[in-house]
């Protein structure tokens, strides 16, 4: 037995699990493209400074979770912990903003964070993300959430809950921070250790804390929505009205915040009641200040990142389609084997899933191989069949056999597999 095992928190996705992944990923591609988004593939690792600037040096991701390593020239590189920073860097580097059109980009791929592994949380995980860059209209926000909600709904995910909030502008958020600190500072000693530290560098994140004592304390805290001026309030109301007009249900959640200055206006999450503690499927919102923070021009943008591992866990078994028919070619004898290679190629080019066993030479052993592979049908082709220009089709479940013309089997077979 091999002494090598996968790294803790990094899992293999085995063939029996791939149908679930294919369903989810195919839906992601389909909905992104239907909404006018174009796929982008960003590097798996970037300069570490990109993530420090984009995610924030005072966050748990940067301080504790990033996989950072020195390159051969001494430069610090980091495996991507999320996709937005890489997309923003590509947007600036390749001057995608020179077009007046809204840039609509999406990606799928693995991300890396050194977290404590548990159900739905891995150190290598996968995300489906979209980024709409260049326009600040509230209907862009609505379109993003609409795409997301219909993606989830198409998969029949159970117990979905969309939560919405607005972060307002930087100035409004600064005013709110002052009110929040005024409320929390006298209660500092009752907060958990993490929240006491957050009071110094990221007070909004105290609202996010899952510790019950902290949640009880912040239950009566001021609400950010109460600090919004007319323009921000109107923007958020237009977003909510747009969601209502599309029949998308939501709840307001004043705890839903982002701790960095470049986040603004609309923010949202979707959770599922079927996932237990790690129940967040997606987080998203506006990050109108990110491009400027990375050295580009001020550019409005909004996006989301879906945790595909959790979506796959939540996917109902009823969405898994039955296996496609597998045809096994049992060819034997000199003529049968030679003709079988041509038949096998014809079947595959006709879109029929087909396989064979090149080692077994007797019909008995070939039928055993067909059973091991889970074949639904077997084509039996020996020297006698070649001479008579026919091939025998065997239903592996009913054991019923019938003879079909050899020279047109690839044309006739699909009708017999239904």
Coordinates of C-alpha atoms in Angstrom, one line a residue:
X1 CA 0.0 0.0 0.0
X2 CA 1.3 3.4 -0.9
X3 CA 2.5 5.7 1.9
X4 CA 1.4 8.7 0.0
X5 CA -2.0 10.3 0.9
X6 CA -3.7 13.5 -0.1
X7 CA -3.0 16.6 2.0
X8 CA -5.5 17.3 4.8
X9 CA -8.3 19.5 3.5
X10 CA -7.4 18.7 -0.1
X11 CA -9.7 16.1 -1.6
X12 CA -9.8 14.0 -4.7
X13 CA -13.0 14.3 -6.8
X14 CA -13.5 10.7 -7.8
X15 CA -15.3 9.5 -11.0
X16 CA -18.5 8.6 -9.1
X17 CA -18.8 12.2 -7.9
X18 CA -18.2 13.8 -11.2
X19 CA -21.8 13.7 -12.5
X20 CA -22.8 16.1 -9.6
X21 CA -19.9 18.4 -10.5
X22 CA -20.7 18.3 -14.2
X23 CA -24.3 19.3 -13.5
X24 CA -23.3 22.3 -11.3
X25 CA -20.5 23.5 -13.6
X26 CA -22.5 23.1 -16.8
X27 CA -25.3 25.3 -15.1
X28 CA -22.7 27.9 -14.2
X29 CA -21.4 28.2 -17.7
X30 CA -24.9 28.2 -19.2
X31 CA -26.3 30.9 -16.9
X32 CA -23.2 33.1 -17.1
X33 CA -23.3 33.0 -20.9
X34 CA -27.0 33.5 -21.1
X35 CA -26.6 36.7 -19.1
X36 CA -23.9 38.0 -21.4
X37 CA -20.8 37.1 -19.3
X38 CA -17.5 36.0 -20.9
X39 CA -15.2 33.4 -19.4
X40 CA -11.8 34.6 -18.1
X41 CA -9.0 32.3 -16.8
X42 CA -6.7 34.0 -14.3
X43 CA -3.4 32.6 -12.9
X44 CA -3.5 30.2 -10.0
X45 CA -0.9 32.3 -8.1
X46 CA -0.1 36.0 -8.1
X47 CA 2.2 38.4 -6.4
X48 CA 1.4 38.4 -2.7
X49 CA 1.0 42.1 -2.6
X50 CA -2.1 41.9 -4.8
X51 CA -4.0 40.0 -2.1
X52 CA -2.7 42.2 0.7
X53 CA -3.9 45.3 -1.2
X54 CA -7.2 43.7 -2.3
X55 CA -8.3 41.6 0.7
X56 CA -6.6 43.7 3.4
X57 CA -3.6 43.0 5.6
X58 CA -5.7 43.0 8.8
X59 CA -8.0 40.2 7.6
X60 CA -7.9 36.5 8.7
X61 CA -7.4 35.5 5.1
X62 CA -4.1 37.4 4.8
X63 CA -2.9 37.0 8.3
X64 CA -3.6 33.3 8.8
X65 CA -4.9 31.5 5.7
X66 CA -3.0 32.3 2.6
X67 CA -0.5 29.9 1.0
X68 CA 2.5 32.1 0.4
X69 CA 5.9 31.1 -0.8
X70 CA 9.1 32.7 -2.0
X71 CA 9.8 32.4 -5.7
X72 CA 13.3 31.7 -7.0
X73 CA 14.1 35.4 -7.3
X74 CA 12.9 36.0 -3.7
X75 CA 9.6 37.5 -4.7
X76 CA 6.6 36.6 -2.5
X77 CA 3.9 34.6 -4.4
X78 CA 0.5 33.4 -3.1
X79 CA -1.9 30.7 -4.3
X80 CA -5.1 32.6 -5.0
X81 CA -7.4 32.6 -2.0
X82 CA -10.2 34.1 -4.2
X83 CA -10.8 35.2 -7.7
X84 CA -11.9 38.9 -7.7
X85 CA -8.4 40.3 -7.1
X86 CA -7.0 38.4 -10.1
X87 CA -9.9 39.6 -12.3
X88 CA -9.4 43.2 -11.2
X89 CA -5.6 43.0 -11.9
X90 CA -6.3 41.6 -15.4
X91 CA -8.9 44.3 -16.0
X92 CA -6.4 47.0 -15.2
X93 CA -3.3 45.3 -16.8
X94 CA -5.1 44.6 -20.2
X95 CA -6.9 48.0 -20.3
X96 CA -10.3 46.4 -20.5
X97 CA -11.8 49.6 -19.2
X98 CA -11.0 51.4 -22.5
X99 CA -14.3 50.1 -23.9
X100 CA -17.3 52.1 -22.8
X101 CA -19.3 48.8 -22.4
X102 CA -19.9 47.0 -19.2
X103 CA -17.2 44.3 -18.8
X104 CA -19.0 41.1 -17.8
X105 CA -16.5 38.4 -16.8
X106 CA -16.8 35.0 -15.1
X107 CA -14.5 32.2 -13.9
X108 CA -14.5 28.8 -12.4
X109 CA -11.5 27.2 -10.7
X110 CA -9.8 26.1 -7.5
X111 CA -8.9 28.5 -4.6
X112 CA -6.6 27.9 -1.7
X113 CA -6.9 28.8 2.0
X114 CA -5.3 27.2 5.1
X115 CA -8.5 26.7 7.1
X116 CA -9.6 24.1 9.5
X117 CA -11.2 21.4 7.3
X118 CA -14.8 20.4 7.9
X119 CA -17.9 19.5 5.9
X120 CA -18.2 22.1 3.1
X121 CA -14.8 23.8 4.0
X122 CA -11.6 22.7 2.3
X123 CA -8.1 24.0 1.9
X124 CA -8.4 23.6 -1.9
X125 CA -12.0 24.6 -2.8
X126 CA -13.7 25.6 -6.0
X127 CA -15.5 28.8 -6.9
X128 CA -17.8 30.1 -9.7
X129 CA -17.5 33.9 -9.8
X130 CA -18.8 36.7 -11.9
X131 CA -17.7 40.3 -12.0
X132 CA -19.5 43.2 -13.8
X133 CA -17.1 46.1 -14.1
X134 CA -17.7 49.6 -15.3
X135 CA -21.2 50.6 -14.4
X136 CA -22.9 51.7 -11.2
X137 CA -26.6 51.5 -12.1
X138 CA -28.7 49.6 -9.6
X139 CA -30.1 47.4 -12.3
X140 CA -26.6 45.9 -12.8
X141 CA -26.9 44.8 -9.1
X142 CA -30.3 43.4 -9.8
X143 CA -29.0 41.5 -12.9
X144 CA -26.2 39.9 -10.9
X145 CA -28.5 38.7 -8.1
X146 CA -31.0 37.5 -10.7
X147 CA -28.3 35.4 -12.4
X148 CA -27.3 34.0 -9.1
X149 CA -30.8 33.2 -7.9
X150 CA -31.8 31.5 -11.1
X151 CA -28.6 29.5 -11.2
X152 CA -29.4 28.1 -7.7
X153 CA -33.1 27.6 -8.5
X154 CA -32.2 25.7 -11.7
X155 CA -30.4 23.2 -9.5
X156 CA -33.4 22.8 -7.1
X157 CA -31.2 23.6 -4.1
X158 CA -33.3 23.3 -0.9
X159 CA -33.8 25.9 1.8
X160 CA -32.4 28.9 -0.1
X161 CA -32.4 32.3 1.7
X162 CA -31.2 35.5 0.0
X163 CA -30.0 38.2 2.4
X164 CA -29.5 41.8 1.4
X165 CA -27.9 44.9 2.9
X166 CA -26.3 48.1 1.8
X167 CA -22.9 49.4 2.9
X168 CA -23.5 52.9 1.6
X169 CA -20.5 55.1 0.6
X170 CA -17.2 55.2 2.4
X171 CA -18.2 58.4 4.2
X172 CA -21.5 57.0 5.4
X173 CA -19.7 53.8 6.5
X174 CA -17.1 55.9 8.5
X175 CA -20.0 57.7 10.2
X176 CA -21.5 54.3 11.1
X177 CA -18.2 52.9 12.4
X178 CA -18.0 55.8 14.8
X179 CA -21.5 55.0 16.1
X180 CA -20.8 51.3 16.3
X181 CA -17.6 51.9 18.2
X182 CA -19.4 54.2 20.6
X183 CA -21.9 51.4 21.2
X184 CA -19.4 48.5 21.5
X185 CA -16.5 50.1 23.4
X186 CA -18.2 50.0 26.8
X187 CA -19.0 46.3 26.2
X188 CA -15.5 45.4 25.0
X189 CA -14.7 43.0 27.9
X190 CA -17.8 41.0 27.1
X191 CA -16.8 40.3 23.5
X192 CA -14.8 37.3 22.4
X193 CA -11.1 37.7 21.8
X194 CA -11.4 38.0 18.0
X195 CA -14.0 40.7 18.3
X196 CA -11.9 42.6 20.8
X197 CA -9.1 42.6 18.2
X198 CA -11.6 43.6 15.4
X199 CA -12.6 46.7 17.4
X200 CA -9.1 48.0 16.7
X201 CA -8.8 47.4 13.0
X202 CA -12.1 46.1 11.5
X203 CA -15.1 46.9 13.8
X204 CA -17.7 46.1 11.2
X205 CA -16.7 42.4 11.4
X206 CA -17.9 42.2 15.0
X207 CA -21.4 42.1 13.5
X208 CA -20.4 39.0 11.6
X209 CA -19.3 37.1 14.6
X210 CA -21.0 33.7 15.2
X211 CA -20.2 33.6 19.0
X212 CA -23.6 33.7 20.7
X213 CA -22.5 36.3 23.3
X214 CA -21.2 38.7 20.6
X215 CA -24.4 38.2 18.6
X216 CA -26.5 39.0 21.7
X217 CA -24.5 42.2 22.3
X218 CA -24.8 43.4 18.7
X219 CA -28.5 42.7 18.5
X220 CA -29.2 46.2 19.7
X221 CA -26.3 47.8 17.8
X222 CA -27.0 50.7 15.4
X223 CA -27.9 49.7 11.9
X224 CA -25.9 50.8 8.9
X225 CA -29.0 51.4 6.8
X226 CA -30.0 54.2 9.2
X227 CA -26.8 56.1 8.2
X228 CA -27.5 56.1 4.5
X229 CA -28.0 59.4 2.8
X230 CA -30.6 59.9 0.1
X231 CA -28.5 58.8 -2.9
X232 CA -27.4 55.5 -1.3
X233 CA -30.8 54.8 0.1
X234 CA -32.4 55.4 -3.3
X235 CA -29.9 53.1 -4.9
X236 CA -30.6 50.3 -2.5
X237 CA -34.4 50.8 -2.8
X238 CA -34.1 50.5 -6.6
X239 CA -32.2 47.2 -6.2
X240 CA -34.9 45.8 -3.8
X241 CA -37.7 47.0 -6.1
X242 CA -36.0 45.3 -9.0
X243 CA -35.7 42.0 -7.1
X244 CA -39.4 42.2 -6.2
X245 CA -40.4 42.9 -9.8
X246 CA -38.5 39.7 -10.8
X247 CA -40.1 37.6 -8.1
X248 CA -36.9 37.1 -6.2
X249 CA -37.5 36.7 -2.4
X250 CA -35.1 38.3 0.0
X251 CA -34.6 39.3 3.7
X252 CA -32.8 42.3 5.0
X253 CA -29.8 41.5 7.2
X254 CA -28.1 44.4 9.0
X255 CA -25.2 42.1 10.1
X256 CA -24.2 41.5 6.5
X257 CA -21.1 43.7 6.1
X258 CA -17.7 43.8 4.5
X259 CA -14.8 45.2 6.5
X260 CA -12.7 46.9 3.8
X261 CA -13.0 50.5 2.5
X262 CA -13.4 49.7 -1.2
X263 CA -16.7 47.8 -0.6
X264 CA -19.8 50.0 -1.1
X265 CA -23.5 49.9 -1.6
X266 CA -25.2 46.6 -2.3
X267 CA -24.0 43.4 -0.5
X268 CA -25.7 40.0 -0.4
X269 CA -25.4 36.4 0.6
X270 CA -27.3 33.2 -0.1
X271 CA -27.5 30.4 2.5
X272 CA -29.0 26.9 2.4
X273 CA -30.7 25.2 5.4
X274 CA -29.4 21.8 4.2
X275 CA -25.7 22.5 4.9
X276 CA -25.5 22.8 8.7
X277 CA -22.9 25.2 10.1
X278 CA -21.1 26.0 6.8
X279 CA -24.3 27.1 5.2
X280 CA -23.2 30.1 3.1
X281 CA -23.3 29.2 -0.6
X282 CA -22.2 32.6 -2.0
X283 CA -21.1 36.1 -1.0
X284 CA -21.2 39.1 -3.2
X285 CA -21.6 42.8 -3.5
X286 CA -20.2 46.1 -4.9
X287 CA -16.5 46.9 -4.6
X288 CA -16.4 50.3 -6.3
X289 CA -13.1 51.2 -4.7
X290 CA -11.0 48.2 -5.5
X291 CA -9.7 49.3 -8.9
X292 CA -8.4 52.5 -7.5
X293 CA -6.8 50.6 -4.5
X294 CA -4.9 48.4 -7.0
X295 CA -3.6 51.4 -9.0
X296 CA -6.3 51.7 -11.7
X297 CA -8.8 54.4 -12.3
X298 CA -11.9 54.7 -10.1
X299 CA -14.2 52.1 -11.5
X300 CA -17.6 50.8 -10.2
X301 CA -17.9 47.0 -10.0
X302 CA -20.0 44.2 -8.5
X303 CA -19.7 40.5 -8.3
X304 CA -20.1 37.3 -6.4
X305 CA -18.2 34.0 -5.7
X306 CA -20.1 30.7 -5.3
X307 CA -18.6 27.9 -3.2
X308 CA -19.1 25.1 -5.7
X309 CA -18.1 22.4 -3.1
X310 CA -21.1 23.4 -1.0
X311 CA -23.4 23.6 -4.0
X312 CA -22.4 20.0 -4.9
X313 CA -23.1 18.9 -1.3
X314 CA -26.6 20.6 -1.4
X315 CA -27.5 19.3 -4.9
X316 CA -30.5 16.9 -4.5
X317 CA -30.0 13.3 -5.7
X318 CA -33.1 13.8 -7.9
X319 CA -31.0 16.1 -10.2
X320 CA -28.5 13.3 -11.0
X321 CA -29.5 11.9 -14.4
X322 CA -29.4 8.1 -15.0
X323 CA -26.2 6.8 -16.5
X324 CA -25.9 7.0 -20.2
X325 CA -26.0 3.6 -22.0
X326 CA -22.6 2.0 -22.2
X327 CA -22.1 -0.4 -25.1
X328 CA -19.4 -3.1 -24.7
X329 CA -17.8 -4.6 -27.8
X330 CA -17.0 -8.3 -27.3
X331 CA -14.9 -9.0 -30.3
X332 CA -12.9 -12.2 -30.7
X333 CA -11.2 -14.2 -33.4
X334 CA -8.8 -12.7 -35.9
X335 CA -11.5 -11.3 -38.2
X336 CA -13.8 -10.3 -35.3
X337 CA -11.0 -8.4 -33.5
X338 CA -9.9 -6.5 -36.6
X339 CA -13.5 -5.5 -37.6
X340 CA -14.2 -4.7 -33.9
X341 CA -11.6 -1.9 -33.9
X342 CA -13.5 -0.2 -36.8
X343 CA -16.9 -0.7 -35.2
X344 CA -15.6 0.8 -31.9
X345 CA -14.4 3.9 -33.7
X346 CA -17.6 4.3 -35.6
X347 CA -19.7 4.0 -32.4
X348 CA -17.6 6.6 -30.6
X349 CA -17.7 9.1 -33.5
X350 CA -21.5 8.6 -33.6
X351 CA -21.7 9.8 -30.0
X352 CA -22.2 6.4 -28.4
X353 CA -20.3 5.6 -25.2
X354 CA -18.5 2.4 -26.0
X355 CA -15.6 0.4 -24.5
X356 CA -14.0 -3.0 -24.8
X357 CA -11.5 -5.4 -23.2
X358 CA -8.4 -6.0 -25.3
X359 CA -7.0 -8.8 -23.1
X360 CA -9.9 -11.2 -22.9
X361 CA -10.2 -13.5 -25.9
X362 CA -13.2 -15.8 -25.0
X363 CA -16.8 -14.7 -25.1
X364 CA -17.3 -15.8 -21.5
X365 CA -14.6 -13.6 -20.2
X366 CA -15.6 -10.7 -22.4
X367 CA -19.2 -10.8 -21.0
X368 CA -17.7 -10.8 -17.5
X369 CA -15.7 -7.6 -18.4
X370 CA -18.9 -6.1 -19.7
X371 CA -20.6 -6.7 -16.4
X372 CA -17.7 -5.2 -14.4
X373 CA -17.9 -2.0 -16.5
X374 CA -21.6 -1.8 -16.0
X375 CA -22.4 -2.1 -19.7
X376 CA -26.1 -1.9 -20.6
X377 CA -25.6 -3.6 -23.9
X378 CA -22.9 -5.8 -25.5
X379 CA -22.1 -6.2 -29.2
X380 CA -20.8 -9.7 -29.9
X381 CA -18.6 -9.9 -33.0
X382 CA -16.6 -13.0 -33.9
X383 CA -15.3 -14.4 -37.2
X384 CA -18.7 -16.0 -38.0
X385 CA -20.5 -12.7 -37.5
X386 CA -18.0 -10.9 -39.8
X387 CA -18.5 -13.6 -42.5
X388 CA -22.3 -13.3 -42.4
X389 CA -22.2 -9.4 -42.1
X390 CA -24.2 -9.2 -38.9
X391 CA -23.5 -8.5 -35.3
X392 CA -25.3 -9.7 -32.2
X393 CA -26.7 -7.1 -29.7
X394 CA -27.2 -8.4 -26.2
X395 CA -29.3 -6.5 -23.6
X396 CA -27.3 -7.1 -20.4
X397 CA -30.3 -6.8 -18.1
X398 CA -32.9 -8.9 -20.0
X399 CA -30.3 -11.2 -21.7
X400 CA -32.4 -10.8 -25.0
X401 CA -30.2 -10.9 -28.1
X402 CA -30.9 -9.8 -31.7
X403 CA -28.9 -9.7 -34.9
X404 CA -28.3 -6.4 -36.7
X405 CA -26.4 -5.6 -39.9
X406 CA -22.7 -5.2 -39.3
X407 CA -22.1 -2.5 -41.9
X408 CA -24.7 -0.1 -40.5
X409 CA -24.6 -0.9 -36.8
X410 CA -23.5 2.6 -35.8
X411 CA -26.6 4.0 -37.6
X412 CA -29.1 1.5 -36.2
X413 CA -27.8 1.1 -32.7
X414 CA -29.1 4.4 -31.2
X415 CA -32.7 3.2 -31.8
X416 CA -32.0 0.0 -29.8
X417 CA -30.6 1.8 -26.8
X418 CA -33.7 3.8 -26.0

